[in-house]
Short mmCIF file of C-alpha atoms and ligand atoms in Angstrom, two decimals:
data_model
loop_
_atom_site.label_atom_id
_atom_site.label_comp_id
_atom_site.label_asym_id
_atom_site.label_seq_id
_atom_site.Cartn_x
_atom_site.Cartn_y
_atom_site.Cartn_z
CA MET A 1 -137.81 -71.49 -54.65
CA ILE A 2 -134.65 -72.08 -54.13
CA THR A 3 -132.00 -69.74 -56.09
CA LEU A 4 -128.59 -70.64 -56.45
CA LYS A 5 -125.77 -68.16 -55.86
CA SER A 6 -122.94 -67.02 -58.04
CA GLU A 7 -119.45 -67.13 -56.81
CA ARG A 8 -119.01 -63.70 -56.42
CA GLU A 9 -122.33 -64.07 -54.63
CA ILE A 10 -120.75 -66.68 -52.17
CA GLU A 11 -117.49 -64.76 -51.72
CA MET A 12 -119.85 -61.72 -50.83
CA MET A 13 -121.65 -63.79 -48.18
CA HIS A 14 -118.27 -64.95 -47.05
CA GLU A 15 -117.24 -61.18 -46.25
CA ALA A 16 -120.41 -61.11 -44.02
CA GLY A 17 -119.95 -64.20 -42.42
CA LYS A 18 -116.13 -63.43 -41.33
CA LEU A 19 -117.23 -60.13 -39.86
CA LEU A 20 -119.96 -61.65 -37.91
CA ALA A 21 -117.61 -64.70 -37.04
CA ALA A 22 -115.47 -62.10 -35.83
CA THR A 23 -118.30 -60.38 -33.53
CA HIS A 24 -119.01 -63.61 -32.10
CA ARG A 25 -115.51 -63.96 -31.25
CA GLU A 26 -115.61 -60.60 -29.26
CA ILE A 27 -118.42 -61.49 -27.43
CA ALA A 28 -116.60 -64.69 -26.18
CA LYS A 29 -114.43 -62.38 -24.47
CA MET A 30 -117.08 -60.60 -22.78
CA ILE A 31 -119.08 -63.33 -21.33
CA LYS A 32 -118.63 -63.92 -17.61
CA PRO A 33 -121.52 -63.42 -14.85
CA GLY A 34 -122.12 -60.07 -14.08
CA ILE A 35 -122.45 -58.77 -17.96
CA THR A 36 -126.10 -58.41 -19.30
CA THR A 37 -127.11 -59.37 -22.73
CA TRP A 38 -128.41 -55.78 -22.98
CA GLU A 39 -124.52 -54.75 -22.90
CA ILE A 40 -124.07 -57.60 -25.49
CA GLU A 41 -126.41 -56.04 -28.04
CA GLU A 42 -125.03 -52.50 -27.30
CA PHE A 43 -121.80 -54.12 -28.43
CA VAL A 44 -122.94 -55.92 -31.78
CA GLU A 45 -124.87 -52.63 -32.82
CA LYS A 46 -121.47 -50.68 -32.34
CA PHE A 47 -119.36 -53.03 -33.48
CA LEU A 48 -120.98 -53.64 -36.90
CA LYS A 49 -121.53 -49.92 -37.52
CA GLU A 50 -117.76 -49.59 -37.10
CA HIS A 51 -117.15 -52.11 -39.96
CA GLY A 52 -119.24 -50.76 -41.95
CA ALA A 53 -122.40 -53.73 -41.59
CA THR A 54 -126.08 -53.44 -40.41
CA PRO A 55 -128.13 -55.77 -37.61
CA GLU A 56 -130.30 -57.69 -40.23
CA GLN A 57 -132.57 -59.01 -37.25
CA LYS A 58 -133.66 -55.40 -36.08
CA GLY A 59 -136.99 -54.47 -37.56
CA TYR A 60 -137.62 -58.00 -39.00
CA GLN A 61 -140.91 -58.73 -38.76
CA GLY A 62 -141.26 -56.14 -36.23
CA TYR A 63 -138.50 -57.96 -34.16
CA LYS A 64 -136.52 -54.79 -32.02
CA TYR A 65 -132.89 -55.81 -31.36
CA ALA A 66 -129.55 -56.98 -33.37
CA THR A 67 -129.50 -60.06 -31.62
CA CYS A 68 -131.40 -62.95 -30.19
CA ALA A 69 -130.08 -63.92 -26.62
CA SER A 70 -131.42 -66.91 -25.07
CA VAL A 71 -130.83 -68.11 -22.01
CA ASN A 72 -130.81 -71.53 -20.20
CA ASP A 73 -134.15 -73.16 -21.20
CA GLU A 74 -134.74 -70.20 -23.55
CA ILE A 75 -134.63 -71.92 -27.26
CA CYS A 76 -134.37 -69.13 -29.30
CA HIS A 77 -135.84 -65.56 -29.97
CA GLY A 78 -134.72 -64.11 -26.45
CA PHE A 79 -134.66 -60.41 -26.01
CA PRO A 80 -131.37 -58.73 -25.00
CA GLN A 81 -131.93 -58.04 -21.12
CA LYS A 82 -130.83 -55.54 -18.68
CA LYS A 83 -130.66 -58.33 -15.62
CA ALA A 84 -126.87 -59.93 -15.20
CA LEU A 85 -125.95 -63.43 -16.16
CA LYS A 86 -124.66 -65.38 -13.47
CA GLU A 87 -121.86 -68.30 -13.14
CA GLY A 88 -123.03 -71.53 -14.79
CA ASP A 89 -125.78 -70.32 -17.10
CA ILE A 90 -125.59 -70.75 -20.69
CA VAL A 91 -126.62 -68.22 -23.39
CA THR A 92 -127.06 -68.41 -27.10
CA ILE A 93 -126.56 -65.17 -29.12
CA ASP A 94 -128.14 -65.28 -32.66
CA MET A 95 -127.72 -62.52 -35.16
CA VAL A 96 -127.78 -62.09 -38.99
CA VAL A 97 -125.21 -59.26 -40.51
CA ARG A 98 -125.48 -57.15 -43.71
CA LEU A 99 -121.99 -56.53 -45.22
CA ASN A 100 -122.27 -54.92 -48.69
CA GLY A 101 -125.56 -55.91 -49.45
CA ALA A 102 -125.12 -59.55 -48.44
CA LEU A 103 -126.01 -61.25 -45.57
CA ALA A 104 -124.88 -64.19 -43.52
CA ASP A 105 -126.38 -65.67 -40.15
CA SER A 106 -124.84 -67.70 -37.39
CA ALA A 107 -125.68 -68.51 -33.64
CA TRP A 108 -123.23 -69.92 -30.86
CA THR A 109 -123.98 -70.93 -27.39
CA TYR A 110 -121.78 -69.59 -24.61
CA GLY A 111 -121.07 -70.56 -20.96
CA VAL A 112 -120.81 -68.09 -18.58
CA GLY A 113 -118.08 -68.53 -15.99
CA GLU A 114 -117.70 -72.67 -15.05
CA ILE A 115 -120.67 -74.48 -16.26
CA SER A 116 -122.09 -77.87 -14.92
CA LYS A 117 -120.73 -81.12 -16.91
CA ASP A 118 -124.07 -81.49 -18.35
CA ALA A 119 -124.61 -78.40 -19.78
CA GLN A 120 -120.83 -78.56 -21.00
CA ARG A 121 -122.15 -81.82 -22.52
CA LEU A 122 -125.46 -80.19 -24.20
CA LEU A 123 -123.16 -77.43 -25.62
CA ASP A 124 -120.32 -80.22 -26.82
CA VAL A 125 -123.10 -82.40 -28.99
CA THR A 126 -124.81 -79.57 -29.92
CA LYS A 127 -121.70 -77.92 -31.48
CA GLU A 128 -121.06 -81.55 -32.92
CA SER A 129 -124.57 -82.18 -34.47
CA LEU A 130 -124.09 -79.07 -36.48
CA TYR A 131 -120.72 -80.17 -37.97
CA LYS A 132 -121.89 -83.40 -38.61
CA GLY A 133 -125.15 -81.92 -40.33
CA ILE A 134 -122.19 -79.75 -42.37
CA ALA A 135 -120.37 -83.09 -43.28
CA ALA A 136 -123.92 -84.12 -45.01
CA ALA A 137 -123.91 -81.07 -47.00
CA THR A 138 -122.45 -82.28 -50.41
CA VAL A 139 -123.64 -82.26 -53.89
CA GLY A 140 -126.23 -84.64 -54.93
CA ASN A 141 -127.13 -85.49 -51.19
CA ARG A 142 -130.37 -84.42 -50.17
CA LEU A 143 -131.90 -82.25 -47.23
CA GLY A 144 -133.16 -85.74 -45.75
CA ASP A 145 -129.58 -86.61 -44.99
CA ILE A 146 -128.29 -83.42 -43.41
CA GLY A 147 -131.42 -84.01 -40.81
CA HIS A 148 -130.65 -87.43 -40.00
CA ALA A 149 -126.69 -86.85 -39.46
CA ILE A 150 -127.83 -84.24 -36.86
CA GLN A 151 -130.73 -86.11 -35.22
CA SER A 152 -128.72 -89.70 -35.00
CA TYR A 153 -125.95 -88.37 -33.58
CA ALA A 154 -127.97 -85.90 -30.81
CA GLU A 155 -130.63 -88.67 -30.20
CA GLY A 156 -127.70 -91.22 -29.86
CA GLU A 157 -126.37 -88.97 -27.05
CA LYS A 158 -129.40 -89.05 -25.32
CA PHE A 159 -130.21 -85.17 -26.17
CA SER A 160 -133.89 -84.27 -28.23
CA VAL A 161 -133.90 -82.01 -31.57
CA VAL A 162 -135.95 -78.82 -31.43
CA ARG A 163 -138.68 -79.14 -34.29
CA ASP A 164 -140.69 -76.12 -34.12
CA PHE A 165 -137.32 -74.05 -35.78
CA THR A 166 -135.34 -74.81 -38.77
CA GLY A 167 -132.76 -73.68 -41.07
CA HIS A 168 -132.88 -72.18 -44.51
CA GLY A 169 -131.95 -70.93 -47.56
CA ILE A 170 -130.46 -67.61 -47.44
CA GLY A 171 -129.68 -64.91 -49.84
CA GLU A 172 -131.19 -61.43 -50.77
CA SER A 173 -133.25 -61.92 -47.68
CA MET A 174 -132.60 -63.84 -44.44
CA HIS A 175 -135.36 -66.53 -44.77
CA GLU A 176 -135.28 -68.55 -48.29
CA ASP A 177 -136.09 -71.66 -49.15
CA PRO A 178 -135.35 -74.48 -48.67
CA THR A 179 -136.56 -75.31 -45.15
CA VAL A 180 -133.55 -77.07 -43.60
CA LEU A 181 -135.36 -79.56 -41.21
CA HIS A 182 -132.91 -80.96 -38.13
CA TYR A 183 -134.29 -84.51 -38.27
CA GLY A 184 -134.80 -86.65 -41.29
CA LYS A 185 -134.71 -89.56 -43.14
CA PRO A 186 -131.66 -90.46 -45.72
CA GLY A 187 -132.47 -89.89 -49.06
CA LYS A 188 -135.21 -87.63 -48.69
CA GLY A 189 -136.34 -84.10 -49.65
CA ALA A 190 -134.72 -81.93 -52.21
CA ARG A 191 -131.55 -82.43 -53.81
CA LEU A 192 -128.75 -80.30 -53.04
CA LYS A 193 -127.13 -78.22 -55.70
CA GLU A 194 -123.78 -76.38 -56.25
CA GLY A 195 -124.69 -72.54 -55.78
CA MET A 196 -127.33 -73.26 -52.55
CA VAL A 197 -126.57 -70.96 -49.61
CA ILE A 198 -128.37 -72.55 -46.31
CA THR A 199 -128.41 -72.24 -43.02
CA ILE A 200 -127.93 -75.03 -40.23
CA GLU A 201 -128.80 -74.80 -36.75
CA PRO A 202 -129.87 -77.39 -34.91
CA MET A 203 -131.25 -76.52 -31.55
CA LEU A 204 -130.91 -79.28 -28.78
CA ASN A 205 -132.70 -79.64 -25.45
CA ALA A 206 -131.80 -81.48 -22.28
CA GLY A 207 -135.03 -82.88 -21.95
CA THR A 208 -138.32 -82.88 -24.23
CA TRP A 209 -137.97 -80.79 -27.49
CA HIS A 210 -141.47 -79.61 -27.02
CA MET A 211 -141.26 -75.61 -26.56
CA LYS A 212 -143.70 -73.62 -25.25
CA MET A 213 -144.30 -69.53 -26.53
CA ASP A 214 -143.38 -66.55 -23.89
CA ARG A 215 -146.25 -63.90 -23.93
CA ASN A 216 -144.41 -61.40 -25.79
CA ASN A 217 -145.08 -64.31 -28.97
CA TRP A 218 -141.50 -64.71 -29.78
CA THR A 219 -139.53 -66.43 -27.27
CA ALA A 220 -139.44 -70.17 -26.96
CA ARG A 221 -138.63 -72.05 -24.27
CA THR A 222 -138.55 -75.79 -23.35
CA ALA A 223 -141.86 -77.05 -22.29
CA ASP A 224 -139.92 -78.71 -19.27
CA GLY A 225 -137.87 -76.04 -18.20
CA GLN A 226 -134.56 -77.92 -18.92
CA LEU A 227 -131.58 -76.57 -20.93
CA SER A 228 -131.33 -75.73 -24.61
CA ALA A 229 -128.59 -75.22 -27.24
CA GLN A 230 -127.90 -73.95 -30.60
CA TYR A 231 -124.76 -73.66 -33.12
CA GLU A 232 -125.82 -72.18 -36.65
CA HIS A 233 -123.50 -71.71 -39.66
CA THR A 234 -124.34 -70.33 -42.89
CA ILE A 235 -122.93 -72.63 -45.56
CA ALA A 236 -122.22 -72.45 -49.46
CA ILE A 237 -122.49 -75.94 -50.99
CA THR A 238 -120.10 -76.13 -53.83
CA LYS A 239 -118.19 -79.16 -55.93
CA ASN A 240 -115.86 -79.21 -53.63
CA GLY A 241 -117.81 -79.62 -50.36
CA PRO A 242 -119.59 -77.53 -48.06
CA ILE A 243 -117.86 -74.07 -47.26
CA ILE A 244 -118.72 -72.90 -43.95
CA LEU A 245 -119.56 -69.03 -44.29
CA THR A 246 -119.59 -67.97 -41.05
CA GLU A 247 -116.09 -68.61 -39.99
CA GLN A 248 -112.85 -67.45 -40.83
N1 MF3 B 1 -131.33 -65.69 -36.64
C1 MF3 B 1 -132.27 -66.27 -37.00
C2 MF3 B 1 -132.42 -67.59 -38.03
O1 MF3 B 1 -131.44 -68.23 -37.48
C3 MF3 B 1 -133.67 -65.47 -37.36
C4 MF3 B 1 -134.04 -64.46 -35.69
S1 MF3 B 1 -135.47 -64.06 -36.59
C5 MF3 B 1 -135.30 -62.29 -35.88
O2 MF3 B 1 -133.26 -67.89 -38.61
F1 MF3 B 1 -136.61 -62.15 -35.89
F2 MF3 B 1 -134.94 -62.10 -35.00
F3 MF3 B 1 -134.57 -61.77 -36.77
CO1 CO B 2 -129.59 -67.17 -36.84
#
């Protein structure tokens, strides 16, 4: 069941989202060769606490950490590690913030030091594909329009779109209806209505979209070992167009 949110609820989620965006901006300053994703994890815990917020992922379905930290060929749900990042790596940090009861969810991929041209292009196209998906998230459009906008652009740039993980509704809990596919056909799927709050979170791979699951049963990585990137925003669908809740 898709629940529609009131203006007040959306404002509260926006406050959580602004704090999440600020957290990402702090992480951006920290990322350099030699840092570990464990240090980022500890920073996030402390920063959220200082701002009266909590990391919603910690304890979610047995997940143990505030952040997911997915390096290079890891698609998503990587565990924070005490291993140093090195020049040329890419790392996706994904987190969900709860502030005054309201949730927001956002992931960014960061380059560590100088990264290759190919890696930078993957990051740029992945971010742009998210914004193309957001632009399609207007009242009266359908979910398939979002997926199609992402897929047609990403595949046109010769990257593949991960199928095994999706965006989702978000509200009282982190994962609600609807499921938001990052591929699809225009004009198909549920109609978008004012008051829907969803995440759009395309994961793009340099090679095949197929994945393999690690033995920890959480971390997904590309089947061919090539790079994967992700950008995610939480957005509200309003009569004035989509509002990104996890930016300024
Ligand atoms: N933030 C993720 C999402 O985009 C969820 C992470 S799963 C968790 O849907 F278990 F780590 F929380
Ligand atoms: Co997320």
